């Protein structure tokens, strides 16, 4: 029953004035700048403009989602951005394509983890293990590794690449199964214990990947195929893509479709009976159980559905990288996905995607660019100062600062925001609350006593 | 392999597991202290601990040339590491955990993970200023000498070194000291009171924040000591090498029943033995009927910890010596 703070820049949403033209103007200007300046910002300190312009352009997609504008304008900004600007940039410079695909893969991963952590409140620190299951599933079958494993030289390039389509659902099933297998013994545990056990299980999967012959140990698996789609290749060819970019073009489209499906599923789950059971469990297990929510089954379902997203994305990730090794699936990666969910806003689809985009861009574009510019301008700089080595620091700062100052994330879900701040303002009088909601002001003062801050010395609950 | 060597291997496992186990126990105590008082898994403890190891390295490195007695060098390293790690832990508590008192339980846990990541890179940066990433620790002379006889018994087969004995001795002193501190002193009573019920202990005139700070100081100092022992045992460390022993020490704490000091020790020992045994278990595959043990590679020793954790939590959710807390509804 709390009103949202009026000064929150991201919650202008439907209440604000109509912004159709500002939106179109912003999107047009940033896209035009990005496209026209792309040739002149490729070297020297000017390279720092690259992430700025790209970020500004991506922001137009967020604004299209957040601002109040005519539906046609929103659709136009989204469609032109995704169908025209991004592929155009990708054709010109493959690293943009790579980055965007990586963002979408992480976005889908974060949406999966969002179900587990954001909705069901189960802190899973080994989430990347499910991603590894999918990746190794296709990695082993879709690469020369399969010839080694099966001992049949006929599979010198793995099984028929068309099987890729079969392996996406197989990845979903395998990851969900592993999720259930892992979940069954551990989901009885509460918060902290669950966190440490899932962390351990993530390590277990990594140790297996490191030591089994099937996964080729620490050397990893090389030359992983992706599916051939001739008509898409000829389409890409007619759009001016060079043959070595066909693969990325195909994966871009594939990932877009899969992320679309993931968003849809997430959206439906959030509003379903199951979604409400998850939230009930997150808020109070005992009460949820008393209201007839089957605890273990509901938690398992959360675990398995989160895992299945990761499994599907793992298959696609293996096809995209064409090389996987155990390093891509360690504890640190799990924390990376967690920090995306937390940065963006647990429980909110757009927020989680925003988190994935921001964190991926920081890691793959901003930091490397700064590093290169630094090394270009000061060739004798201590390599210890290389910013791209400090990803952990950034993840850590994201986690700590968000928890301290904005635990609900950059784009909070309305529900979560209300939960996180229910203690900030005392519950308002029913009459005044109605007034407050209508007038839109957040200042509602309770006539009751305020105990906050009184027992600072004892360190007791606020 | 005949049964003679079989016996020797088992004895080696016992001794090696003991020195590894007490190391885990020392680190686990830091987790246990903090968890006992705040019900928080202090993920940053692995970094507090490795910070102690790095300080120990710096001291060993600085006094390497001097003719000081080796044990004095060790003492210096321990004191410096305990001071730095203890203070570091207090600062972390003050900046990162105290503002979150009373928040949902996941919130401080995630903060702790964040703090641990921040510290990893800060340590990396500080170590990197020396132009290094991996540090190899120079030990005082004599620490790596093998011990051939103990109390008149020839133990040269056991592969025991002076530093292992030091490690076991330090751990024993520390465990007894901590036990006395918590159970026999006024401060220990205050810590137990705060752990039991923060608000009521506040009404009894205990300044809970001060007690919590002191607990972090003690836990951090233990971590620092563990770090020096780690540096001494392995003689190699880097800014990230705290994570795995940290996780295992936490596992040990959970195994034994988190919040219980004897539990942490028992858990550490069980884990140490288990891990050492798994590391050499493939040797036993030459025994009749046990050839399948050959498939267990030495690298799988890390699996043992986690599988044991899952098994124990499944069978005895409160750990070996823990009591399950009544659920507040």
PDB file of C-alpha atoms in Angstrom, chain B residues 120-256:
ATOM      1  CA  UNK B 120      39.525 -10.309  -3.976  1.00  0.00           C
ATOM      2  CA  UNK B 121      40.272  -7.631  -6.513  1.00  0.00           C
ATOM      3  CA  UNK B 122      41.606  -5.173  -3.935  1.00  0.00           C
ATOM      4  CA  UNK B 123      44.013  -7.840  -2.704  1.00  0.00           C
ATOM      5  CA  UNK B 124      44.933  -8.649  -6.262  1.00  0.00           C
ATOM      6  CA  UNK B 125      45.664  -4.973  -6.820  1.00  0.00           C
ATOM      7  CA  UNK B 126      47.767  -4.648  -3.660  1.00  0.00           C
ATOM      8  CA  UNK B 127      49.732  -7.796  -4.398  1.00  0.00           C
ATOM      9  CA  UNK B 128      50.055  -6.706  -8.004  1.00  0.00           C
ATOM     10  CA  UNK B 129      51.770  -3.503  -6.929  1.00  0.00           C
ATOM     11  CA  UNK B 130      54.739  -5.744  -6.208  1.00  0.00           C
ATOM     12  CA  UNK B 131      54.516  -6.856  -9.819  1.00  0.00           C
ATOM     13  CA  UNK B 132      53.355 -10.316  -8.867  1.00  0.00           C
ATOM     14  CA  UNK B 133      50.209 -12.350  -9.026  1.00  0.00           C
ATOM     15  CA  UNK B 134      51.249 -15.590  -7.361  1.00  0.00           C
ATOM     16  CA  UNK B 135      53.243 -15.248  -4.166  1.00  0.00           C
ATOM     17  CA  UNK B 136      55.604 -17.962  -3.080  1.00  0.00           C
ATOM     18  CA  UNK B 137      56.190 -17.771   0.628  1.00  0.00           C
ATOM     19  CA  UNK B 138      59.763 -17.972   1.953  1.00  0.00           C
ATOM     20  CA  UNK B 139      59.702 -19.883   5.213  1.00  0.00           C
ATOM     21  CA  UNK B 140      62.101 -19.512   8.134  1.00  0.00           C
ATOM     22  CA  UNK B 141      64.830 -22.122   8.044  1.00  0.00           C
ATOM     23  CA  UNK B 142      63.994 -25.528   9.356  1.00  0.00           C
ATOM     24  CA  UNK B 143      60.226 -25.312   8.957  1.00  0.00           C
ATOM     25  CA  UNK B 144      60.191 -27.688   6.018  1.00  0.00           C
ATOM     26  CA  UNK B 145      62.520 -30.232   7.597  1.00  0.00           C
ATOM     27  CA  UNK B 146      61.045 -33.687   7.872  1.00  0.00           C
ATOM     28  CA  UNK B 147      60.569 -35.108  11.342  1.00  0.00           C
ATOM     29  CA  UNK B 148      62.074 -38.553  11.666  1.00  0.00           C
ATOM     30  CA  UNK B 149      61.286 -39.403  15.224  1.00  0.00           C
ATOM     31  CA  UNK B 150      58.752 -38.328  17.768  1.00  0.00           C
ATOM     32  CA  UNK B 151      58.879 -39.412  21.426  1.00  0.00           C
ATOM     33  CA  UNK B 152      61.478 -41.935  20.436  1.00  0.00           C
ATOM     34  CA  UNK B 153      59.334 -43.598  17.759  1.00  0.00           C
ATOM     35  CA  UNK B 154      60.643 -43.651  14.228  1.00  0.00           C
ATOM     36  CA  UNK B 155      58.076 -41.875  12.054  1.00  0.00           C
ATOM     37  CA  UNK B 156      60.192 -41.144   9.021  1.00  0.00           C
ATOM     38  CA  UNK B 157      57.678 -43.009   6.864  1.00  0.00           C
ATOM     39  CA  UNK B 158      54.957 -40.540   7.757  1.00  0.00           C
ATOM     40  CA  UNK B 159      56.336 -37.660   5.775  1.00  0.00           C
ATOM     41  CA  UNK B 160      55.656 -35.216   8.586  1.00  0.00           C
ATOM     42  CA  UNK B 161      57.317 -31.793   8.565  1.00  0.00           C
ATOM     43  CA  UNK B 162      58.081 -29.330  11.323  1.00  0.00           C
ATOM     44  CA  UNK B 163      55.484 -26.921   9.962  1.00  0.00           C
ATOM     45  CA  UNK B 164      52.746 -29.548  10.238  1.00  0.00           C
ATOM     46  CA  UNK B 165      53.527 -29.915  13.925  1.00  0.00           C
ATOM     47  CA  UNK B 166      53.505 -26.140  14.372  1.00  0.00           C
ATOM     48  CA  UNK B 167      50.159 -25.980  12.609  1.00  0.00           C
ATOM     49  CA  UNK B 168      48.626 -28.626  14.833  1.00  0.00           C
ATOM     50  CA  UNK B 169      50.101 -27.022  17.953  1.00  0.00           C
ATOM     51  CA  UNK B 170      48.889 -23.518  17.089  1.00  0.00           C
ATOM     52  CA  UNK B 171      45.438 -24.849  16.298  1.00  0.00           C
ATOM     53  CA  UNK B 172      45.235 -26.699  19.594  1.00  0.00           C
ATOM     54  CA  UNK B 173      46.248 -23.636  21.601  1.00  0.00           C
ATOM     55  CA  UNK B 174      43.825 -21.483  19.697  1.00  0.00           C
ATOM     56  CA  UNK B 175      40.878 -23.818  20.031  1.00  0.00           C
ATOM     57  CA  UNK B 176      41.356 -24.190  23.763  1.00  0.00           C
ATOM     58  CA  UNK B 177      41.806 -20.429  24.136  1.00  0.00           C
ATOM     59  CA  UNK B 178      38.686 -19.663  22.169  1.00  0.00           C
ATOM     60  CA  UNK B 179      36.684 -22.206  24.066  1.00  0.00           C
ATOM     61  CA  UNK B 180      37.765 -20.630  27.356  1.00  0.00           C
ATOM     62  CA  UNK B 181      37.030 -17.161  26.025  1.00  0.00           C
ATOM     63  CA  UNK B 182      33.510 -17.997  24.950  1.00  0.00           C
ATOM     64  CA  UNK B 183      32.541 -20.187  27.880  1.00  0.00           C
ATOM     65  CA  UNK B 184      34.455 -18.779  30.841  1.00  0.00           C
ATOM     66  CA  UNK B 185      34.778 -15.009  30.464  1.00  0.00           C
ATOM     67  CA  UNK B 186      32.437 -12.064  30.805  1.00  0.00           C
ATOM     68  CA  UNK B 187      32.961 -11.166  27.154  1.00  0.00           C
ATOM     69  CA  UNK B 188      32.112 -14.718  26.134  1.00  0.00           C
ATOM     70  CA  UNK B 189      28.954 -14.564  28.145  1.00  0.00           C
ATOM     71  CA  UNK B 190      27.993 -11.298  26.462  1.00  0.00           C
ATOM     72  CA  UNK B 191      28.661 -12.823  23.049  1.00  0.00           C
ATOM     73  CA  UNK B 192      26.465 -15.773  23.875  1.00  0.00           C
ATOM     74  CA  UNK B 193      23.767 -13.471  25.172  1.00  0.00           C
ATOM     75  CA  UNK B 194      23.776 -11.373  22.011  1.00  0.00           C
ATOM     76  CA  UNK B 195      23.746 -14.495  19.876  1.00  0.00           C
ATOM     77  CA  UNK B 196      20.780 -15.789  21.779  1.00  0.00           C
ATOM     78  CA  UNK B 197      18.635 -12.679  21.762  1.00  0.00           C
ATOM     79  CA  UNK B 198      19.972  -9.344  20.626  1.00  0.00           C
ATOM     80  CA  UNK B 199      17.112  -7.239  21.865  1.00  0.00           C
ATOM     81  CA  UNK B 200      16.827  -8.707  25.317  1.00  0.00           C
ATOM     82  CA  UNK B 201      20.572  -8.583  25.833  1.00  0.00           C
ATOM     83  CA  UNK B 202      20.320  -4.886  24.948  1.00  0.00           C
ATOM     84  CA  UNK B 203      17.814  -4.479  27.745  1.00  0.00           C
ATOM     85  CA  UNK B 204      20.308  -6.139  30.085  1.00  0.00           C
ATOM     86  CA  UNK B 205      22.816  -3.400  29.405  1.00  0.00           C
ATOM     87  CA  UNK B 206      24.894  -5.114  26.759  1.00  0.00           C
ATOM     88  CA  UNK B 207      25.922  -2.884  23.897  1.00  0.00           C
ATOM     89  CA  UNK B 208      25.114  -5.320  21.111  1.00  0.00           C
ATOM     90  CA  UNK B 209      26.905  -3.400  18.401  1.00  0.00           C
ATOM     91  CA  UNK B 210      30.102  -3.379  20.419  1.00  0.00           C
ATOM     92  CA  UNK B 211      29.834  -7.092  21.087  1.00  0.00           C
ATOM     93  CA  UNK B 212      29.180  -7.813  17.430  1.00  0.00           C
ATOM     94  CA  UNK B 213      32.218  -5.710  16.484  1.00  0.00           C
ATOM     95  CA  UNK B 214      34.318  -7.635  18.989  1.00  0.00           C
ATOM     96  CA  UNK B 215      33.043 -10.919  17.605  1.00  0.00           C
ATOM     97  CA  UNK B 216      34.067  -9.842  14.126  1.00  0.00           C
ATOM     98  CA  UNK B 217      37.439  -8.792  15.527  1.00  0.00           C
ATOM     99  CA  UNK B 218      37.989 -12.201  17.088  1.00  0.00           C
ATOM    100  CA  UNK B 219      36.650 -14.063  14.062  1.00  0.00           C
ATOM    101  CA  UNK B 220      38.831 -11.997  11.748  1.00  0.00           C
ATOM    102  CA  UNK B 221      41.906 -12.508  13.902  1.00  0.00           C
ATOM    103  CA  UNK B 222      41.325 -16.263  13.822  1.00  0.00           C
ATOM    104  CA  UNK B 223      40.985 -15.987  10.069  1.00  0.00           C
ATOM    105  CA  UNK B 224      44.273 -14.108   9.872  1.00  0.00           C
ATOM    106  CA  UNK B 225      45.986 -16.772  11.919  1.00  0.00           C
ATOM    107  CA  UNK B 226      44.498 -19.402   9.627  1.00  0.00           C
ATOM    108  CA  UNK B 227      45.849 -17.422   6.689  1.00  0.00           C
ATOM    109  CA  UNK B 228      49.406 -17.507   8.047  1.00  0.00           C
ATOM    110  CA  UNK B 229      49.050 -21.235   8.656  1.00  0.00           C
ATOM    111  CA  UNK B 230      47.770 -21.657   5.106  1.00  0.00           C
ATOM    112  CA  UNK B 231      50.709 -19.658   3.727  1.00  0.00           C
ATOM    113  CA  UNK B 232      53.065 -21.752   5.833  1.00  0.00           C
ATOM    114  CA  UNK B 233      51.548 -25.055   4.785  1.00  0.00           C
ATOM    115  CA  UNK B 234      51.280 -24.477   1.051  1.00  0.00           C
ATOM    116  CA  UNK B 235      53.953 -21.780   0.632  1.00  0.00           C
ATOM    117  CA  UNK B 236      52.047 -20.400  -2.348  1.00  0.00           C
ATOM    118  CA  UNK B 237      49.040 -18.144  -2.542  1.00  0.00           C
ATOM    119  CA  UNK B 238      47.367 -15.443  -4.583  1.00  0.00           C
ATOM    120  CA  UNK B 239      44.518 -13.042  -4.059  1.00  0.00           C
ATOM    121  CA  UNK B 240      41.916 -15.557  -5.219  1.00  0.00           C
ATOM    122  CA  UNK B 241      43.197 -18.628  -3.444  1.00  0.00           C
ATOM    123  CA  UNK B 242      41.014 -18.032  -0.406  1.00  0.00           C
ATOM    124  CA  UNK B 243      37.792 -19.001  -2.114  1.00  0.00           C
ATOM    125  CA  UNK B 244      38.093 -22.776  -2.172  1.00  0.00           C
ATOM    126  CA  UNK B 245      39.475 -23.248   1.351  1.00  0.00           C
ATOM    127  CA  UNK B 246      36.909 -20.693   2.482  1.00  0.00           C
ATOM    128  CA  UNK B 247      34.063 -22.699   1.019  1.00  0.00           C
ATOM    129  CA  UNK B 248      35.470 -25.887   2.477  1.00  0.00           C
ATOM    130  CA  UNK B 249      35.910 -24.340   5.876  1.00  0.00           C
ATOM    131  CA  UNK B 250      32.343 -23.187   5.748  1.00  0.00           C
ATOM    132  CA  UNK B 251      31.378 -26.697   4.743  1.00  0.00           C
ATOM    133  CA  UNK B 252      33.280 -27.930   7.784  1.00  0.00           C
ATOM    134  CA  UNK B 253      31.401 -25.496   9.988  1.00  0.00           C
ATOM    135  CA  UNK B 254      28.069 -26.681   8.599  1.00  0.00           C
ATOM    136  CA  UNK B 255      29.127 -30.323   8.849  1.00  0.00           C
ATOM    137  CA  UNK B 256      29.861 -29.966  12.513  1.00  0.00           C
TER     138      UNK B 256
END
